[in-house]
mmCIF file of C-alpha atoms in Angstrom:
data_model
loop_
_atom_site.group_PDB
_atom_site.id
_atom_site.type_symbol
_atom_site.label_atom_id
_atom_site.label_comp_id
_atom_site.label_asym_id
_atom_site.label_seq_id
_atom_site.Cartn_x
_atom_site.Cartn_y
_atom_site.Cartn_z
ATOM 1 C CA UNK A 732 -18.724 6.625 1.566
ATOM 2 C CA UNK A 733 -16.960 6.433 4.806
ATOM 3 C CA UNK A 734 -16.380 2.484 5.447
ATOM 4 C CA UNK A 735 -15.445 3.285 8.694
ATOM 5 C CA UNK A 736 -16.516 6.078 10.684
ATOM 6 C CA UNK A 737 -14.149 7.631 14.030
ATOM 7 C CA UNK A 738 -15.009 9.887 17.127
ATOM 8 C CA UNK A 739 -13.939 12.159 18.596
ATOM 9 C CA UNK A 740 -12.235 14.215 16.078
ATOM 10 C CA UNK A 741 -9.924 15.413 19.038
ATOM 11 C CA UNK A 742 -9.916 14.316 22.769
ATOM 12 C CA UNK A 743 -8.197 16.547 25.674
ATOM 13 C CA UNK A 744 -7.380 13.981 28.900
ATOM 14 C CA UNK A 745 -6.017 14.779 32.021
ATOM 15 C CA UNK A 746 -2.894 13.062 33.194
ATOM 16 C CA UNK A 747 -4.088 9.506 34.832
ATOM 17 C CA UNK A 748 -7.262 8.932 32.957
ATOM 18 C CA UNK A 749 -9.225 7.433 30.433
ATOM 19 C CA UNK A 750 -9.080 8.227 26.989
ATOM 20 C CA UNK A 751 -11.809 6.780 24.791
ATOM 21 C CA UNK A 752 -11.915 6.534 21.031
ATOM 22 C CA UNK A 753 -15.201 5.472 19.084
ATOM 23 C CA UNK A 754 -15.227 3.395 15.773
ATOM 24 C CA UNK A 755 -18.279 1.828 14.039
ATOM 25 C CA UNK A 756 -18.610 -0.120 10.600
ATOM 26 C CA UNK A 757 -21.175 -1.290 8.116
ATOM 27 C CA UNK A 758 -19.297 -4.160 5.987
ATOM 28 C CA UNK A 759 -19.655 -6.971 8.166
ATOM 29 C CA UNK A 760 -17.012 -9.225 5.872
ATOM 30 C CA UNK A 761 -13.927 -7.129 7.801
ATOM 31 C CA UNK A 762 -12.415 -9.705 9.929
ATOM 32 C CA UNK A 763 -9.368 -7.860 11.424
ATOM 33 C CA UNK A 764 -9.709 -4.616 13.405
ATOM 34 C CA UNK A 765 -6.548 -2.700 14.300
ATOM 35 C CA UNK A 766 -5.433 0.465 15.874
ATOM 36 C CA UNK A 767 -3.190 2.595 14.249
ATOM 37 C CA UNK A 768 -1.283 5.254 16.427
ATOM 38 C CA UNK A 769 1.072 8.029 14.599
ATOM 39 C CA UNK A 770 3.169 10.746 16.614
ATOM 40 C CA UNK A 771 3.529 14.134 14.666
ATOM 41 C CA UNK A 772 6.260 13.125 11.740
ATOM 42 C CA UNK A 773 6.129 9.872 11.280
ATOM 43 C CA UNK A 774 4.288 7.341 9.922
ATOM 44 C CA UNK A 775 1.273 5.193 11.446
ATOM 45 C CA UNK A 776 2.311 2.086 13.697
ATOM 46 C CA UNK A 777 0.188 -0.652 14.714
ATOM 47 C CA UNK A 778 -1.123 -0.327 18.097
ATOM 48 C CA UNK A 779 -3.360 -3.341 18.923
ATOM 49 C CA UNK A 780 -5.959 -5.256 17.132
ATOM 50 C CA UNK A 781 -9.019 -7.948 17.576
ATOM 51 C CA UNK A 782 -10.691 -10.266 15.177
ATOM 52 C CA UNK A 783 -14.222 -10.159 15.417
ATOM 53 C CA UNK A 784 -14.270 -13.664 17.249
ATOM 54 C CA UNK A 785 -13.647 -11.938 20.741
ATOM 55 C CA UNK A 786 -15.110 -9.031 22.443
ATOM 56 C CA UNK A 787 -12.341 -7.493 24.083
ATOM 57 C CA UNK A 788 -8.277 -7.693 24.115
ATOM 58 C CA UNK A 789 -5.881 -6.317 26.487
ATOM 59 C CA UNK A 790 -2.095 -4.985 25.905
ATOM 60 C CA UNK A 791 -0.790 -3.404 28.962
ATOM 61 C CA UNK A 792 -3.130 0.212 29.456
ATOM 62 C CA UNK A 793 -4.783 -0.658 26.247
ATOM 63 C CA UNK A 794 -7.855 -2.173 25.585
ATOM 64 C CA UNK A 795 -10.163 -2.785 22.740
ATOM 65 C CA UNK A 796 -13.276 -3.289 23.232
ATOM 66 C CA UNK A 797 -15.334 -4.746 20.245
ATOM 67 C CA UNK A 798 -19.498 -5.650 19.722
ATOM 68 C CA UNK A 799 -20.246 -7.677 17.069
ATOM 69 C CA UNK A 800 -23.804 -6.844 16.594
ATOM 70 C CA UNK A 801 -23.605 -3.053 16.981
ATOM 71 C CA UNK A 802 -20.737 -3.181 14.681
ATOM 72 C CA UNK A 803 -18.506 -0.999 16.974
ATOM 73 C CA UNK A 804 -15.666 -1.346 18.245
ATOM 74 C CA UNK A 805 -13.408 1.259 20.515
ATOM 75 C CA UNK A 806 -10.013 1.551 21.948
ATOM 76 C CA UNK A 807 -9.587 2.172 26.073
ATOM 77 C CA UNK A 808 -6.046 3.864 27.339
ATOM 78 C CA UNK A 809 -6.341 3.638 30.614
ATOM 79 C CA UNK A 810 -3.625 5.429 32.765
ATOM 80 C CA UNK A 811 -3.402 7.950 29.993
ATOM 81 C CA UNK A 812 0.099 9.630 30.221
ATOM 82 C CA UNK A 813 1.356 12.466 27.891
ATOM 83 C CA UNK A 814 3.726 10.455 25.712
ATOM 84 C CA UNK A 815 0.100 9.219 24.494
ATOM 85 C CA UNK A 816 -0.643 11.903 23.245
ATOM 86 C CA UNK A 817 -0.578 11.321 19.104
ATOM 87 C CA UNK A 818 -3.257 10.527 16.752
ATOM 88 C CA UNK A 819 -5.011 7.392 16.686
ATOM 89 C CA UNK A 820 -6.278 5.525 13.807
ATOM 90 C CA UNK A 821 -9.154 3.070 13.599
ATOM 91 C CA UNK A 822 -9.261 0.400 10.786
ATOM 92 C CA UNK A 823 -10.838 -2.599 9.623
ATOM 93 C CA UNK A 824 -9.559 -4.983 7.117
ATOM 94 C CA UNK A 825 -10.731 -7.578 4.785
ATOM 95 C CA UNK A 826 -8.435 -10.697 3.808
ATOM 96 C CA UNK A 827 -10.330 -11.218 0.571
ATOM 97 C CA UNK A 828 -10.131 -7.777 -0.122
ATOM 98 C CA UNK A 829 -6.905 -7.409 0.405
ATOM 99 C CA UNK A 830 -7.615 -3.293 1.287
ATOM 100 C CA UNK A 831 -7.641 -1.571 4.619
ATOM 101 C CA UNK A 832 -10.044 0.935 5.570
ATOM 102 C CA UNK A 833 -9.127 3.540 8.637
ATOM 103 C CA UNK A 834 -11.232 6.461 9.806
ATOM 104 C CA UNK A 835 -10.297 9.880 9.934
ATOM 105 C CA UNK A 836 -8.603 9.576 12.806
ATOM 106 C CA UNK A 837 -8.926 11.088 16.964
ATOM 107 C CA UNK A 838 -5.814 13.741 17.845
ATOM 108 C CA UNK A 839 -5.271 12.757 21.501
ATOM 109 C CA UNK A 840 -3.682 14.979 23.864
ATOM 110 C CA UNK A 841 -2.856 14.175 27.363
ATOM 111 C CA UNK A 842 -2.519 17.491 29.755
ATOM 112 C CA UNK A 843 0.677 16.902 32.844
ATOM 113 C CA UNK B 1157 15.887 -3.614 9.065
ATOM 114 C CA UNK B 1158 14.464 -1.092 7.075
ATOM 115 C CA UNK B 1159 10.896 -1.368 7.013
ATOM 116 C CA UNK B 1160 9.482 0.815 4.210
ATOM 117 C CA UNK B 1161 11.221 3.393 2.953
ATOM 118 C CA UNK B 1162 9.920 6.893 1.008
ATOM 119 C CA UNK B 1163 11.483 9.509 -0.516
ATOM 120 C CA UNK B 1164 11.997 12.265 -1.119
ATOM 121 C CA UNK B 1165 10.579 13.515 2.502
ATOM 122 C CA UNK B 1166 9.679 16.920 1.665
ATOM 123 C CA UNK B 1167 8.978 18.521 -1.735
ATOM 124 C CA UNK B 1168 7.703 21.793 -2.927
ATOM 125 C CA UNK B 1169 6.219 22.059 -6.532
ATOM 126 C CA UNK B 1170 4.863 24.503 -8.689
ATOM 127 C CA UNK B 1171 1.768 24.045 -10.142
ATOM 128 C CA UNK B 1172 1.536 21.987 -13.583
ATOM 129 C CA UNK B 1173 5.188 20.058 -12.421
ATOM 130 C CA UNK B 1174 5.401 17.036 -12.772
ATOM 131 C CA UNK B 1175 7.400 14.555 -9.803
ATOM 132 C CA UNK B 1176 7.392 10.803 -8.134
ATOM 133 C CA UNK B 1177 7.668 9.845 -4.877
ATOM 134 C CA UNK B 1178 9.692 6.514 -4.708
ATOM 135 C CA UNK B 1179 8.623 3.683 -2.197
ATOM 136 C CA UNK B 1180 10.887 0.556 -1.463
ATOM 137 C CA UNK B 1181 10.524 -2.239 0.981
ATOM 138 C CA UNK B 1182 12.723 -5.080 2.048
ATOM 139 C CA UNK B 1183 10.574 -6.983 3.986
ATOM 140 C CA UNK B 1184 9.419 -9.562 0.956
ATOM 141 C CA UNK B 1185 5.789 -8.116 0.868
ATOM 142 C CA UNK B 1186 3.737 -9.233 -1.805
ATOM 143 C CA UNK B 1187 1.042 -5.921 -1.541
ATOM 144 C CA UNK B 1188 1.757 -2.092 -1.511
ATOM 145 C CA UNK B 1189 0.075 1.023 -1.193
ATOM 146 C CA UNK B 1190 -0.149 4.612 -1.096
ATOM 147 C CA UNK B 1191 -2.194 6.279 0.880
ATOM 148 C CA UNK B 1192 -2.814 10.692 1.013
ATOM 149 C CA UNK B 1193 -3.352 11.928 5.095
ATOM 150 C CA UNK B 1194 -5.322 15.380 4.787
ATOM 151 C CA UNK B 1195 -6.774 17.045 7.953
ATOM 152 C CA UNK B 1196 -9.658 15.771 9.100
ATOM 153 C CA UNK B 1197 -10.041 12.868 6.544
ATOM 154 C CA UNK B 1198 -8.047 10.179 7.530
ATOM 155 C CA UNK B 1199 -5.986 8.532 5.463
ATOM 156 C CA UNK B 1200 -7.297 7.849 1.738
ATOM 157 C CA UNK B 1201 -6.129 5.054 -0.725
ATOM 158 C CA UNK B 1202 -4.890 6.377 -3.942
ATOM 159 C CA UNK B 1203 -3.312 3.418 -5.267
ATOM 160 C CA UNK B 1204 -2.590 -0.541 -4.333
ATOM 161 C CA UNK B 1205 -0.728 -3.313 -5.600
ATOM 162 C CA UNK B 1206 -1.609 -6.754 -4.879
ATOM 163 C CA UNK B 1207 1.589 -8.176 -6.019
ATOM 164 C CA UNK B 1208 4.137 -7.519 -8.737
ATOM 165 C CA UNK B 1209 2.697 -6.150 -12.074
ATOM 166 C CA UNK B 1210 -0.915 -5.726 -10.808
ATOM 167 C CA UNK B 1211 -2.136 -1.774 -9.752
ATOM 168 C CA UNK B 1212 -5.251 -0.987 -9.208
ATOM 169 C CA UNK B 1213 -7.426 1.981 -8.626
ATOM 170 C CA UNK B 1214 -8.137 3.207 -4.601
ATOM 171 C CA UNK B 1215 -10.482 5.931 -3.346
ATOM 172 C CA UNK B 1216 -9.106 8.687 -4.705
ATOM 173 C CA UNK B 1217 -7.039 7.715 -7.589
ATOM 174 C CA UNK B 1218 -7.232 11.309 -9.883
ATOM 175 C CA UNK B 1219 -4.510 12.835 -10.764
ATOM 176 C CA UNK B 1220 -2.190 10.020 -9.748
ATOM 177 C CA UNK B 1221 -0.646 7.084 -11.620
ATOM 178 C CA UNK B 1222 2.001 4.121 -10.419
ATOM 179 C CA UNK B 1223 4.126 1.781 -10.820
ATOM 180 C CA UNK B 1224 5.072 -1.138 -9.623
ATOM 181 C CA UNK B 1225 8.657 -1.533 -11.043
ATOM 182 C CA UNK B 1226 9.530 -4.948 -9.389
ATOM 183 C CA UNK B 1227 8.211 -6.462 -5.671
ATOM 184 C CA UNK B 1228 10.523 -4.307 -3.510
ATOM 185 C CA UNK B 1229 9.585 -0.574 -5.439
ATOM 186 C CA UNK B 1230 6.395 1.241 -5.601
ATOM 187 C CA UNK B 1231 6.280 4.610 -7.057
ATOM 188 C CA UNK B 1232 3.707 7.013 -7.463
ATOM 189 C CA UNK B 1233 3.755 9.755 -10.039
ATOM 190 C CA UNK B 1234 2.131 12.899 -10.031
ATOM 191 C CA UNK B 1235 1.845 14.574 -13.883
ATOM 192 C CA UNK B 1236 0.638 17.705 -13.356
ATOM 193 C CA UNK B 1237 0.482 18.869 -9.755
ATOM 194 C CA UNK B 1238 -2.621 20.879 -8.652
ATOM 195 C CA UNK B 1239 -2.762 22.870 -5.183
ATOM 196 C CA UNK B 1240 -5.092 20.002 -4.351
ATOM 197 C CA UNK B 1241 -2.097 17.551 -3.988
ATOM 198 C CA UNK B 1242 -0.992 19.369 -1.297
ATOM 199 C CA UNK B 1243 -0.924 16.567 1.632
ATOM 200 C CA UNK B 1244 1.286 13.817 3.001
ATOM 201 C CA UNK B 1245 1.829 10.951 1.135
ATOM 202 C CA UNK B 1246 2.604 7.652 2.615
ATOM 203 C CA UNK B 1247 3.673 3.893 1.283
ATOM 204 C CA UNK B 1248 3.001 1.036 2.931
ATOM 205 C CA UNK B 1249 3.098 -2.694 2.633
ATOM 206 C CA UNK B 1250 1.577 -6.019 3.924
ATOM 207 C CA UNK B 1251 2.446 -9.481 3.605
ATOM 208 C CA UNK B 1252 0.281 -12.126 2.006
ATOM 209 C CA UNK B 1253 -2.398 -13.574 4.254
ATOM 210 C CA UNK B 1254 -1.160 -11.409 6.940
ATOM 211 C CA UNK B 1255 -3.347 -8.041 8.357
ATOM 212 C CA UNK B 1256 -0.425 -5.629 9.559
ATOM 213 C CA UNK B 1257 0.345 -3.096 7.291
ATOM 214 C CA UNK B 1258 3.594 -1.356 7.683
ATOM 215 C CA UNK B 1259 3.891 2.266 7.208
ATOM 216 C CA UNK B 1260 6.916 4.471 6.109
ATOM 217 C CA UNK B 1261 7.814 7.518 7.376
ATOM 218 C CA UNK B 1262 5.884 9.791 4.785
ATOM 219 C CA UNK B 1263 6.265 12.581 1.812
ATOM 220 C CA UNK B 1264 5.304 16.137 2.477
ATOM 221 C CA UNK B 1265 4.168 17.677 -0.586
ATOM 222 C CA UNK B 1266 3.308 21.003 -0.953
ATOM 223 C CA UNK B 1267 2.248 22.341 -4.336
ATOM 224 C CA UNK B 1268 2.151 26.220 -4.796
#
């Protein structure tokens, strides 16, 4: 079964606002939650993450947001420009595990 | 720097071929992976390797088998390709006690 399940499956944003991307989880051992963003051809790159610790980080236009007890967690671009436009991954990761687990990912497009 | 680093980048099999896509790192990572991206489903785990001479079995392991030749190579090895292995394959590795997993670039394998 999904471990970790992603919406929108695709998000059209105008130039200057907010693009939001939805993640929620069941396992409540994960202990790392990144953000994985991939342009078309390449591989995924780390975007930002939180540890479950805190409810929300900040890096420049991007912010995760996370709640604990609803076991969500989503990612805020705020500004959204069109060199944003890629897909974004969620995750969530285990240490004891030793596995990651991403959802099926949000194609983000930002419109000039 | 290299990162991770895949090849071949694109291939194009015939059904019932057989092939491996080779995966190398230099950053001194203890775990590796491989990981399938298919439309709409995210990426999937196929394969992972907690350190040298360990494999073991992801989400969707069929059809697949690996090897973990020393700690910088990772292969995985496709016997007999089905149309159903049509999809982009990428490596990745992570360093012990550490949550960032580094992607390479990808494989694009398309089996007629």
């Amino acid at each position: 079964q999904q471990q970790v399940k992603q919406s929108p499956q695709s998000l059209i944003v105008q130039k200057g606002g907010i693009s939001i991307i939805n993640c929620a989880y069941e396992n409540t051992a994960f202990d790392y939650f990144p953000w994985y963003q991939q342009f078309p051809g390449k591989g995924p790159a780390l975007l930002i993450a939180i540890r479950p610790d805190v409810s929300e980080k900040k890096e420049g236009r991007f912010t995760i947001s996370f709640n604990k007890s609803a076991k969500q967690f989503s990612l805020h671009i705020m500004d959204s420009q069109p060199g944003d436009s890629a897909t974004y991954f969620c995750a969530a990761f285990y240490n004891t595990g030793n596995q990651f687990y991403f959802g099926t990912g949000t194609s983000l497009t930002v419109i000039p | 720097n290299a990162g991770v680093t895949q090849t071949p980048k694109f291939q194009v099999l015939k059904t019932g071929q057989s092939m491996t896509l080779q995966c190398a790192q230099d950053m001194n990572h203890n775990s590796m992976y491989w990981y399938r991206q298919d439309p709409g489903m995210g990426l999937r785990l196929i394969y992972y390797s907690a350190s040298e001479g360990t494999t073991d079995k992801g989400e969707v392991p069929n059809g697949y088998n690996v090897s973990r030749l020393n700690k910088r190579e990772f292969s995985l090895r496709l016997e007999s390709a089905a149309p159903s292995q049509t999809s982009v394959y990428f490596c990745a590795s992570n360093p012990p006690g550490h949550s960032t997993i580094y992607f390479g670039e990808g494989s694009w394998l398309t089996v007629v």
